[in-house]
Amino acid sequence: MDAEIDSLLEDISAYLPSDQRKRKVYVTITYAQSIDGRVAGRRGERTKISGPASSKMTHFLRAKHDAILVGNNTLVIDDPGLNCRYPGCKSSPTPILLDSLFSWGASEKEWNILKNARLGVGQPPYLFTLNTVNLELEPFKQRKTAIEEVGGKVLQLPDMKWPTILSALEDNGIESLMIEGGATVIGSSLEANISDAIIVTIGSNYLGISGVEAAPTAKVALKNVKWASIGDDCILCARQVAAED
Ligand SMILES: NC(=O)C1=CN([C@@H]2O[C@H](COP(=O)(O)OP(=O)(O)OC[C@H]3O[C@@H](n4cnc5c(N)ncnc54)[C@H](OP(=O)(O)O)[C@@H]3O)[C@@H](O)[C@H]2O)C=CC1
Ligand SMILES: Nc1nc(O)c(N)c(N[C@@H]2O[C@H](COP(=O)(O)O)[C@@H](O)[C@H]2O)n1
């Protein structure tokens, strides 16, 4: 398996953040889907799609980015760790959590992201919410405290549009971001055409029509397409065609 992974990592190297960035924050959209384009078997469910080798690639990607972003449904449904578990990885990406109304009950249980930060095996998260949320009021005050207690931050934005999010990341010293999901976040980031690279794992299964689709509302064209196979999965590396192309 190691030789196969080494060859895959060489294939994806051209799609990784580098010093010759076009944009200020290098954005990689990366997720795993079934053959029928689903990222979960059902709404409200966390579904394993990637095999061991493609999961290892995902952790390699986590090692190569400053930050990793998910939407609030993924946060609640998956309770993800979002740290880097690639062998020898020295620093995990900063979790970026999108939550307009600060609905995430950060103080209500021991979430994996907060636990990882507390234990020093993950970075403290930044939660992005709207500036109309009054952080002096409960339950937001307690939620903010739970995030700050592990070294995280709550950042308030005028809107949750991608240019606003990217500019806030840049202001906070983030130079590269991997957008991991879920379905709505993937769709909206593709629609906004903000990525520098797209790396998708296609698992060797069908999840069926009750599965959760990750798709933009309109067509998206890709260029510089490269396919690799790893274990039982395929990896698509590509760039999105820009409006001016
Ligand atoms: N296979 C894979 O690789 C992955 C699968 N998943 C799966 O995806 C599913 C969850 O997906 P889904 O329910 O669509 O939810 P998401 O995790 O995509 O969260 C969507 C929510 O994020 C908030 N949000 C804030 N800003 C934005 C923005 N700019 N663009 C988009 N959303 C924004 C919105 O809520 P609000 O208005 O309240 O802010 C929105 O409803 C789960 O089943 C999870 O397991 C998740 C990640 C990866
Ligand atoms: N690459 C990939 N393959 C799958 O099969 C998946 N289900 C996901 N999900 C994403 O990974 C997050 C879990 O991260 P931790 O292992 O808890 O660190 C999950 O929330 C999705 O974003 N990804």
mmCIF file of C-alpha atoms and ligand atoms in Angstrom:
data_model
loop_
_atom_site.group_PDB
_atom_site.id
_atom_site.type_symbol
_atom_site.label_atom_id
_atom_site.label_comp_id
_atom_site.label_asym_id
_atom_site.label_seq_id
_atom_site.Cartn_x
_atom_site.Cartn_y
_atom_site.Cartn_z
ATOM 1 C CA MET A 1 0.000 0.000 0.000
ATOM 2 C CA ASP A 2 2.851 2.454 0.803
ATOM 3 C CA ALA A 3 4.238 2.475 -2.762
ATOM 4 C CA GLU A 4 0.735 3.071 -4.092
ATOM 5 C CA ILE A 5 0.237 5.989 -1.684
ATOM 6 C CA ASP A 6 3.639 7.505 -2.531
ATOM 7 C CA SER A 7 2.707 7.460 -6.208
ATOM 8 C CA LEU A 8 -0.676 9.097 -5.470
ATOM 9 C CA LEU A 9 0.957 11.808 -3.334
ATOM 10 C CA GLU A 10 3.304 12.591 -6.207
ATOM 11 C CA ASP A 11 0.285 12.835 -8.553
ATOM 12 C CA ILE A 12 -1.492 15.331 -6.293
ATOM 13 C CA SER A 13 1.596 17.467 -5.583
ATOM 14 C CA ALA A 14 0.806 19.869 -8.449
ATOM 15 C CA TYR A 15 -2.535 20.671 -6.802
ATOM 16 C CA LEU A 16 -1.154 21.562 -3.358
ATOM 17 C CA PRO A 17 -0.608 25.052 -1.933
ATOM 18 C CA SER A 18 2.729 26.524 -3.001
ATOM 19 C CA ASP A 19 4.571 29.829 -2.850
ATOM 20 C CA GLN A 20 3.300 30.771 -6.327
ATOM 21 C CA ARG A 21 -0.285 31.293 -5.174
ATOM 22 C CA LYS A 22 -2.701 33.211 -7.436
ATOM 23 C CA ARG A 23 -5.077 34.131 -4.648
ATOM 24 C CA LYS A 24 -4.195 35.240 -1.145
ATOM 25 C CA VAL A 25 -5.768 32.179 0.502
ATOM 26 C CA TYR A 26 -5.163 28.942 -1.431
ATOM 27 C CA VAL A 27 -8.463 27.025 -1.420
ATOM 28 C CA THR A 28 -8.805 23.265 -1.941
ATOM 29 C CA ILE A 29 -12.282 21.744 -2.045
ATOM 30 C CA THR A 30 -11.894 18.139 -0.979
ATOM 31 C CA TYR A 31 -14.408 15.505 0.050
ATOM 32 C CA ALA A 32 -15.430 11.886 -0.542
ATOM 33 C CA GLN A 33 -18.469 10.790 -2.506
ATOM 34 C CA SER A 34 -20.043 7.548 -3.637
ATOM 35 C CA ILE A 35 -20.281 6.643 -7.331
ATOM 36 C CA ASP A 36 -23.793 8.141 -7.308
ATOM 37 C CA GLY A 37 -22.499 11.460 -5.973
ATOM 38 C CA ARG A 38 -23.597 11.180 -2.319
ATOM 39 C CA VAL A 39 -21.518 12.322 0.651
ATOM 40 C CA ALA A 40 -23.660 10.531 3.228
ATOM 41 C CA GLY A 41 -26.050 7.592 3.188
ATOM 42 C CA ARG A 42 -28.900 9.608 4.697
ATOM 43 C CA ARG A 43 -29.597 13.109 6.025
ATOM 44 C CA GLY A 44 -28.253 13.378 9.571
ATOM 45 C CA GLU A 45 -25.830 10.476 9.116
ATOM 46 C CA ARG A 46 -22.024 10.197 9.056
ATOM 47 C CA THR A 47 -20.988 7.670 6.402
ATOM 48 C CA LYS A 48 -17.572 6.176 5.766
ATOM 49 C CA ILE A 49 -16.830 6.382 2.040
ATOM 50 C CA SER A 50 -13.023 6.542 1.770
ATOM 51 C CA GLY A 51 -10.979 3.372 2.140
ATOM 52 C CA PRO A 52 -7.808 3.305 4.307
ATOM 53 C CA ALA A 53 -5.480 4.563 1.558
ATOM 54 C CA SER A 54 -7.644 7.496 0.432
ATOM 55 C CA SER A 55 -8.269 8.402 4.092
ATOM 56 C CA LYS A 56 -4.488 8.569 4.458
ATOM 57 C CA MET A 57 -4.387 10.979 1.500
ATOM 58 C CA THR A 58 -7.006 13.167 3.209
ATOM 59 C CA HIS A 59 -4.801 13.354 6.305
ATOM 60 C CA PHE A 60 -1.841 14.227 4.056
ATOM 61 C CA LEU A 61 -3.965 17.095 2.675
ATOM 62 C CA ARG A 62 -4.783 18.182 6.230
ATOM 63 C CA ALA A 63 -1.028 18.358 6.868
ATOM 64 C CA LYS A 64 -0.584 20.635 3.848
ATOM 65 C CA HIS A 65 -3.228 23.255 4.735
ATOM 66 C CA ASP A 66 -3.378 25.913 7.460
ATOM 67 C CA ALA A 67 -7.115 25.508 7.977
ATOM 68 C CA ILE A 68 -9.976 23.061 7.405
ATOM 69 C CA LEU A 69 -13.587 24.223 7.041
ATOM 70 C CA VAL A 70 -16.965 22.601 7.684
ATOM 71 C CA GLY A 71 -20.552 23.837 7.970
ATOM 72 C CA ASN A 72 -22.586 23.643 11.157
ATOM 73 C CA ASN A 73 -24.584 20.545 10.119
ATOM 74 C CA THR A 74 -21.401 18.526 9.662
ATOM 75 C CA LEU A 75 -20.212 19.788 13.009
ATOM 76 C CA VAL A 76 -23.317 18.476 14.768
ATOM 77 C CA ILE A 77 -23.910 15.296 12.733
ATOM 78 C CA ASP A 78 -20.295 14.075 12.488
ATOM 79 C CA ASP A 79 -18.728 15.595 15.619
ATOM 80 C CA PRO A 80 -15.469 15.542 13.612
ATOM 81 C CA GLY A 81 -11.981 15.799 15.079
ATOM 82 C CA LEU A 82 -10.555 17.665 12.050
ATOM 83 C CA ASN A 83 -6.981 17.101 13.190
ATOM 84 C CA CYS A 84 -4.173 15.656 11.106
ATOM 85 C CA ARG A 85 -3.457 12.001 11.705
ATOM 86 C CA TYR A 86 -0.927 11.521 8.891
ATOM 87 C CA PRO A 87 2.191 9.731 10.205
ATOM 88 C CA GLY A 88 4.728 12.282 11.400
ATOM 89 C CA CYS A 89 2.372 15.252 10.931
ATOM 90 C CA LYS A 90 3.596 17.998 13.258
ATOM 91 C CA SER A 91 0.762 20.488 13.005
ATOM 92 C CA SER A 92 -2.949 20.091 12.417
ATOM 93 C CA PRO A 93 -5.005 22.637 10.457
ATOM 94 C CA THR A 94 -7.161 25.185 12.287
ATOM 95 C CA PRO A 95 -10.815 24.101 12.154
ATOM 96 C CA ILE A 96 -13.030 26.824 10.639
ATOM 97 C CA LEU A 97 -16.685 26.411 11.551
ATOM 98 C CA LEU A 98 -19.421 28.230 9.595
ATOM 99 C CA ASP A 99 -22.431 28.954 11.771
ATOM 100 C CA SER A 100 -24.456 32.105 10.900
ATOM 101 C CA LEU A 101 -26.637 32.039 14.010
ATOM 102 C CA PHE A 102 -24.135 30.403 16.398
ATOM 103 C CA SER A 103 -26.474 27.455 16.845
ATOM 104 C CA TRP A 104 -23.629 25.012 17.662
ATOM 105 C CA GLY A 105 -23.957 24.012 21.333
ATOM 106 C CA ALA A 106 -20.227 24.248 22.000
ATOM 107 C CA SER A 107 -20.760 24.228 25.777
ATOM 108 C CA GLU A 108 -23.335 21.438 25.782
ATOM 109 C CA LYS A 109 -21.046 18.415 25.502
ATOM 110 C CA GLU A 110 -17.406 17.481 24.985
ATOM 111 C CA TRP A 111 -17.107 17.854 21.204
ATOM 112 C CA ASN A 112 -14.130 16.184 19.527
ATOM 113 C CA ILE A 113 -12.776 19.448 18.082
ATOM 114 C CA LEU A 114 -12.707 21.045 21.533
ATOM 115 C CA LYS A 115 -11.351 17.899 23.172
ATOM 116 C CA ASN A 116 -8.535 17.646 20.595
ATOM 117 C CA ALA A 117 -7.575 21.280 21.173
ATOM 118 C CA ARG A 118 -7.646 20.796 24.943
ATOM 119 C CA LEU A 119 -5.428 17.707 24.644
ATOM 120 C CA GLY A 120 -3.056 19.455 22.221
ATOM 121 C CA VAL A 121 -3.768 16.979 19.404
ATOM 122 C CA GLY A 122 -5.679 19.491 17.279
ATOM 123 C CA GLN A 123 -5.734 23.257 16.744
ATOM 124 C CA PRO A 124 -8.269 25.447 18.554
ATOM 125 C CA PRO A 125 -11.164 26.282 16.196
ATOM 126 C CA TYR A 126 -12.360 29.599 14.784
ATOM 127 C CA LEU A 127 -16.135 29.837 14.610
ATOM 128 C CA PHE A 128 -17.498 32.303 12.054
ATOM 129 C CA THR A 129 -20.901 33.759 12.829
ATOM 130 C CA LEU A 130 -22.887 36.865 11.863
ATOM 131 C CA ASN A 131 -22.235 40.166 13.604
ATOM 132 C CA THR A 132 -25.938 40.338 14.465
ATOM 133 C CA VAL A 133 -25.472 37.573 17.079
ATOM 134 C CA ASN A 134 -25.222 39.170 20.535
ATOM 135 C CA LEU A 135 -22.372 37.322 22.207
ATOM 136 C CA GLU A 136 -23.166 38.955 25.557
ATOM 137 C CA LEU A 137 -26.441 37.027 25.748
ATOM 138 C CA GLU A 138 -26.985 33.378 26.697
ATOM 139 C CA PRO A 139 -26.599 30.792 25.283
ATOM 140 C CA PHE A 140 -24.016 32.469 23.031
ATOM 141 C CA LYS A 141 -21.898 33.743 25.931
ATOM 142 C CA GLN A 142 -21.397 30.211 27.311
ATOM 143 C CA ARG A 143 -20.767 28.778 23.839
ATOM 144 C CA LYS A 144 -18.146 31.438 23.150
ATOM 145 C CA THR A 145 -16.494 30.710 26.527
ATOM 146 C CA ALA A 146 -16.318 26.970 25.689
ATOM 147 C CA ILE A 147 -14.485 27.804 22.446
ATOM 148 C CA GLU A 148 -12.190 30.381 24.045
ATOM 149 C CA GLU A 149 -11.323 28.051 26.931
ATOM 150 C CA VAL A 150 -9.455 25.794 24.515
ATOM 151 C CA GLY A 151 -7.790 28.758 22.774
ATOM 152 C CA GLY A 152 -10.338 29.171 19.960
ATOM 153 C CA LYS A 153 -12.026 32.339 18.693
ATOM 154 C CA VAL A 154 -15.481 33.454 17.641
ATOM 155 C CA LEU A 155 -15.249 35.831 14.685
ATOM 156 C CA GLN A 156 -18.221 37.931 13.661
ATOM 157 C CA LEU A 157 -18.793 38.730 10.004
ATOM 158 C CA PRO A 158 -21.196 41.079 8.218
ATOM 159 C CA ASP A 159 -22.333 38.180 5.985
ATOM 160 C CA MET A 160 -21.434 34.542 5.335
ATOM 161 C CA LYS A 161 -20.443 35.011 1.676
ATOM 162 C CA TRP A 162 -17.230 33.334 0.535
ATOM 163 C CA PRO A 163 -15.257 36.541 -0.221
ATOM 164 C CA THR A 164 -16.040 37.757 3.318
ATOM 165 C CA ILE A 165 -14.977 34.414 4.833
ATOM 166 C CA LEU A 166 -11.739 34.308 2.810
ATOM 167 C CA SER A 167 -10.868 37.857 3.658
ATOM 168 C CA ALA A 168 -11.395 37.142 7.395
ATOM 169 C CA LEU A 169 -9.123 34.103 7.073
ATOM 170 C CA GLU A 170 -6.464 36.202 5.392
ATOM 171 C CA ASP A 171 -6.727 38.805 8.180
ATOM 172 C CA ASN A 172 -6.063 35.955 10.633
ATOM 173 C CA GLY A 173 -2.927 34.784 8.867
ATOM 174 C CA ILE A 174 -4.465 31.726 7.157
ATOM 175 C CA GLU A 175 -2.788 31.127 3.793
ATOM 176 C CA SER A 176 -4.360 27.820 2.772
ATOM 177 C CA LEU A 177 -7.768 26.315 3.391
ATOM 178 C CA MET A 178 -9.292 22.936 2.700
ATOM 179 C CA ILE A 179 -13.067 22.959 2.434
ATOM 180 C CA GLU A 180 -14.237 19.529 3.613
ATOM 181 C CA GLY A 181 -17.985 19.753 3.694
ATOM 182 C CA GLY A 182 -20.708 19.040 4.055
ATOM 183 C CA ALA A 183 -22.977 18.911 1.083
ATOM 184 C CA THR A 184 -24.303 22.494 1.286
ATOM 185 C CA VAL A 185 -20.855 23.984 1.863
ATOM 186 C CA ILE A 186 -19.370 22.009 -1.034
ATOM 187 C CA GLY A 187 -22.201 23.124 -3.352
ATOM 188 C CA SER A 188 -21.963 26.764 -2.348
ATOM 189 C CA SER A 189 -18.153 26.889 -2.598
ATOM 190 C CA LEU A 190 -18.277 25.365 -6.094
ATOM 191 C CA GLU A 191 -20.932 27.899 -7.122
ATOM 192 C CA ALA A 192 -18.798 30.767 -5.816
ATOM 193 C CA ASN A 193 -15.832 29.580 -7.905
ATOM 194 C CA ILE A 194 -13.324 30.291 -5.164
ATOM 195 C CA SER A 195 -11.122 27.216 -5.346
ATOM 196 C CA ASP A 196 -7.581 26.711 -6.564
ATOM 197 C CA ALA A 197 -7.887 22.911 -6.557
ATOM 198 C CA ILE A 198 -10.564 20.257 -6.261
ATOM 199 C CA ILE A 199 -9.598 16.831 -4.926
ATOM 200 C CA VAL A 200 -12.454 14.343 -4.705
ATOM 201 C CA THR A 201 -12.326 10.744 -3.485
ATOM 202 C CA ILE A 202 -14.808 8.524 -5.301
ATOM 203 C CA GLY A 203 -15.507 5.485 -3.186
ATOM 204 C CA SER A 204 -16.406 2.187 -4.721
ATOM 205 C CA ASN A 205 -19.992 2.077 -3.536
ATOM 206 C CA TYR A 206 -23.473 3.423 -4.251
ATOM 207 C CA LEU A 207 -25.315 5.104 -1.390
ATOM 208 C CA GLY A 208 -28.683 5.203 -3.139
ATOM 209 C CA ILE A 209 -31.357 7.829 -3.638
ATOM 210 C CA SER A 210 -31.824 8.532 0.079
ATOM 211 C CA GLY A 211 -28.194 9.647 0.199
ATOM 212 C CA VAL A 212 -27.113 13.300 0.550
ATOM 213 C CA GLU A 213 -25.950 14.815 -2.743
ATOM 214 C CA ALA A 214 -23.152 17.373 -2.883
ATOM 215 C CA ALA A 215 -23.722 19.345 -6.049
ATOM 216 C CA PRO A 216 -23.691 22.957 -7.203
ATOM 217 C CA THR A 217 -26.978 24.379 -8.512
ATOM 218 C CA ALA A 218 -25.483 24.923 -11.982
ATOM 219 C CA LYS A 219 -22.861 23.228 -14.156
ATOM 220 C CA VAL A 220 -19.231 23.543 -13.116
ATOM 221 C CA ALA A 221 -16.488 22.975 -15.690
ATOM 222 C CA LEU A 222 -13.124 21.499 -14.714
ATOM 223 C CA LYS A 223 -9.676 21.682 -16.299
ATOM 224 C CA ASN A 224 -6.231 20.177 -15.613
ATOM 225 C CA VAL A 225 -7.995 16.955 -14.724
ATOM 226 C CA LYS A 226 -6.001 14.057 -13.380
ATOM 227 C CA TRP A 227 -7.345 10.708 -12.153
ATOM 228 C CA ALA A 228 -5.556 8.255 -9.907
ATOM 229 C CA SER A 229 -6.710 5.037 -8.358
ATOM 230 C CA ILE A 230 -5.818 4.023 -4.844
ATOM 231 C CA GLY A 231 -7.026 0.933 -3.026
ATOM 232 C CA ASP A 232 -10.609 0.452 -4.175
ATOM 233 C CA ASP A 233 -11.144 4.223 -4.678
ATOM 234 C CA CYS A 234 -10.452 6.805 -7.371
ATOM 235 C CA ILE A 235 -9.118 10.300 -6.755
ATOM 236 C CA LEU A 236 -10.013 13.201 -9.047
ATOM 237 C CA CYS A 237 -7.645 16.185 -8.995
ATOM 238 C CA ALA A 238 -8.729 19.202 -11.028
ATOM 239 C CA ARG A 239 -9.064 22.953 -11.195
ATOM 240 C CA GLN A 240 -12.311 24.803 -11.689
ATOM 241 C CA VAL A 241 -12.620 26.757 -14.933
ATOM 242 C CA ALA A 242 -12.726 30.440 -13.951
ATOM 243 C CA ALA A 243 -15.444 32.696 -15.346
ATOM 244 C CA GLU A 244 -12.821 34.520 -17.451
ATOM 245 C CA ASP A 245 -11.304 31.295 -18.944
HETATM 246 N N1 LIG B 1 -18.176 12.528 2.507
HETATM 247 C C1 LIG B 1 -17.581 13.626 2.884
HETATM 248 O O1 LIG B 1 -16.452 13.926 2.476
HETATM 249 C C2 LIG B 1 -18.277 14.559 3.809
HETATM 250 C C3 LIG B 1 -19.573 14.323 4.179
HETATM 251 N N2 LIG B 1 -20.213 15.200 5.026
HETATM 252 C C4 LIG B 1 -21.620 14.954 5.318
HETATM 253 O O2 LIG B 1 -22.403 16.082 4.901
HETATM 254 C C5 LIG B 1 -23.608 16.086 5.660
HETATM 255 C C6 LIG B 1 -23.932 17.496 6.125
HETATM 256 O O3 LIG B 1 -24.090 18.333 5.007
HETATM 257 P P1 LIG B 1 -25.193 19.510 5.056
HETATM 258 O O4 LIG B 1 -26.386 19.090 5.813
HETATM 259 O O5 LIG B 1 -25.390 19.969 3.676
HETATM 260 O O6 LIG B 1 -24.531 20.638 5.941
HETATM 261 P P2 LIG B 1 -23.139 21.446 5.951
HETATM 262 O O7 LIG B 1 -22.211 20.773 6.871
HETATM 263 O O8 LIG B 1 -22.717 21.723 4.549
HETATM 264 O O9 LIG B 1 -23.584 22.811 6.666
HETATM 265 C C7 LIG B 1 -24.435 23.695 5.970
HETATM 266 C C8 LIG B 1 -24.728 24.911 6.805
HETATM 267 O O10 LIG B 1 -23.556 25.713 6.957
HETATM 268 C C9 LIG B 1 -23.959 27.039 7.182
HETATM 269 N N3 LIG B 1 -23.214 27.968 6.329
HETATM 270 C C10 LIG B 1 -22.722 29.148 6.765
HETATM 271 N N4 LIG B 1 -22.107 29.799 5.790
HETATM 272 C C11 LIG B 1 -22.224 29.032 4.685
HETATM 273 C C12 LIG B 1 -21.791 29.196 3.349
HETATM 274 N N5 LIG B 1 -21.093 30.272 2.940
HETATM 275 N N6 LIG B 1 -22.086 28.231 2.446
HETATM 276 C C13 LIG B 1 -22.769 27.125 2.843
HETATM 277 N N7 LIG B 1 -23.214 26.916 4.102
HETATM 278 C C14 LIG B 1 -22.940 27.867 5.032
HETATM 279 C C15 LIG B 1 -25.449 27.118 6.876
HETATM 280 O O11 LIG B 1 -26.166 27.102 8.090
HETATM 281 P P3 LIG B 1 -26.479 28.486 8.861
HETATM 282 O O12 LIG B 1 -27.322 29.278 7.910
HETATM 283 O O13 LIG B 1 -27.170 28.067 10.096
HETATM 284 O O14 LIG B 1 -25.168 29.133 9.088
HETATM 285 C C16 LIG B 1 -25.718 25.828 6.138
HETATM 286 O O15 LIG B 1 -27.039 25.361 6.264
HETATM 287 C C17 LIG B 1 -23.400 15.133 6.840
HETATM 288 O O16 LIG B 1 -24.133 13.948 6.632
HETATM 289 C C18 LIG B 1 -21.908 14.834 6.791
HETATM 290 O O17 LIG B 1 -21.616 13.534 7.282
HETATM 291 C C19 LIG B 1 -19.565 16.293 5.542
HETATM 292 C C20 LIG B 1 -18.269 16.550 5.200
HETATM 293 C C21 LIG B 1 -17.527 15.739 4.274
HETATM 294 N N1 LIG B 2 -12.297 12.013 3.141
HETATM 295 C C1 LIG B 2 -13.419 11.619 3.766
HETATM 296 N N2 LIG B 2 -13.895 10.366 3.544
HETATM 297 C C2 LIG B 2 -15.009 9.962 4.147
HETATM 298 O O1 LIG B 2 -15.443 8.727 3.909
HETATM 299 C C3 LIG B 2 -15.715 10.809 5.020
HETATM 300 N N3 LIG B 2 -16.853 10.397 5.637
HETATM 301 C C4 LIG B 2 -15.160 12.106 5.247
HETATM 302 N N4 LIG B 2 -15.762 12.930 6.079
HETATM 303 C C5 LIG B 2 -15.166 14.142 6.542
HETATM 304 O O2 LIG B 2 -14.206 13.874 7.556
HETATM 305 C C6 LIG B 2 -14.691 14.405 8.790
HETATM 306 C C7 LIG B 2 -14.317 13.499 9.926
HETATM 307 O O3 LIG B 2 -13.067 13.889 10.373
HETATM 308 P P1 LIG B 2 -12.358 13.175 11.616
HETATM 309 O O4 LIG B 2 -11.977 11.801 11.160
HETATM 310 O O5 LIG B 2 -13.349 13.110 12.731
HETATM 311 O O6 LIG B 2 -11.188 14.046 11.905
HETATM 312 C C8 LIG B 2 -16.173 14.525 8.626
HETATM 313 O O7 LIG B 2 -16.771 15.463 9.461
HETATM 314 C C9 LIG B 2 -16.216 14.999 7.194
HETATM 315 O O8 LIG B 2 -15.836 16.349 7.091
HETATM 316 N N5 LIG B 2 -14.038 12.476 4.596
#
